[in-house]
Amino acid sequence: MQRKVVQPNDFTGLTEVRDRLRRFEDRYNASAQPFQWRFTTSDLDDLLARLDRHTADLHDQSSVAPAA
């Protein structure tokens, strides 16, 4: 929204900001289409499990004392 509405920041007052945001909202709502998500909850579970393993691996590596 910032790129599409707020920039450039050439507003003379808050009323102009409000009006521009409302015009954008009206245009967007008139043309918006439902988004078809491809990232499923199963994908999320897999990603979180991989992140947990990665974090645990990093923790294990950092807790190993260097050889003297």
Coordinates of C-alpha atoms in Angstrom, one line a residue:
M1 CA 0.0 0.0 0.0
Q2 CA 2.9 2.3 0.7
R3 CA 4.3 2.0 -2.8
K4 CA 0.9 2.2 -4.4
V5 CA -0.8 4.9 -2.4
V6 CA 1.4 6.8 0.1
Q7 CA 4.4 7.5 -2.1
P8 CA 5.2 10.1 -3.1
N9 CA 4.6 11.7 0.2
D10 CA 3.3 14.9 -1.1
F11 CA 0.2 15.3 1.0
T12 CA -0.9 18.7 2.2
G13 CA -2.9 17.3 5.1
L14 CA -4.4 14.3 6.7
T15 CA -7.7 14.7 4.8
E16 CA -5.8 14.2 1.6
V17 CA -4.2 11.0 2.9
R18 CA -7.6 9.7 4.0
D19 CA -9.2 10.5 0.7
R20 CA -6.4 8.9 -1.3
L21 CA -6.5 5.7 0.9
R22 CA -10.3 5.5 0.5
R23 CA -10.0 5.9 -3.3
F24 CA -7.4 3.1 -3.4
E25 CA -9.6 0.9 -1.2
D26 CA -12.6 1.4 -3.5
R27 CA -10.5 0.6 -6.6
Y28 CA -8.9 -2.4 -5.0
N29 CA -12.2 -3.9 -3.7
A30 CA -13.8 -3.5 -7.2
S31 CA -11.1 -5.5 -8.8
A32 CA -9.8 -7.9 -6.1
Q33 CA -9.8 -11.6 -6.8
P34 CA -9.6 -14.4 -4.3
F35 CA -6.1 -15.7 -3.8
Q36 CA -5.5 -19.4 -4.2
W37 CA -3.0 -20.4 -1.6
R38 CA -0.6 -23.2 -2.7
F39 CA 1.3 -23.3 0.7
T40 CA -0.7 -25.8 2.8
T41 CA -0.8 -26.3 6.5
S42 CA 1.2 -29.5 5.9
D43 CA 3.8 -27.5 4.1
L44 CA 4.0 -25.2 7.1
D45 CA 4.4 -28.1 9.5
D46 CA 7.2 -29.4 7.3
L47 CA 8.9 -26.0 7.2
L48 CA 8.7 -25.6 11.0
A49 CA 10.1 -29.0 11.6
R50 CA 13.0 -28.3 9.3
L51 CA 13.6 -25.0 11.1
D52 CA 13.5 -26.7 14.5
R53 CA 16.1 -29.3 13.3
H54 CA 18.3 -26.5 11.8
T55 CA 18.1 -24.5 15.0
A56 CA 18.9 -27.5 17.1
D57 CA 21.9 -28.4 14.9
L58 CA 23.3 -24.8 15.2
H59 CA 22.8 -25.0 18.9
D60 CA 24.6 -28.3 19.1
Q61 CA 27.5 -27.0 17.0
S62 CA 27.9 -23.8 19.1
S63 CA 27.9 -25.8 22.4
V64 CA 30.8 -28.0 21.4
A65 CA 34.0 -26.7 23.1
P66 CA 36.9 -26.1 20.7
A67 CA 39.8 -28.5 21.1
A68 CA 42.9 -27.0 22.8

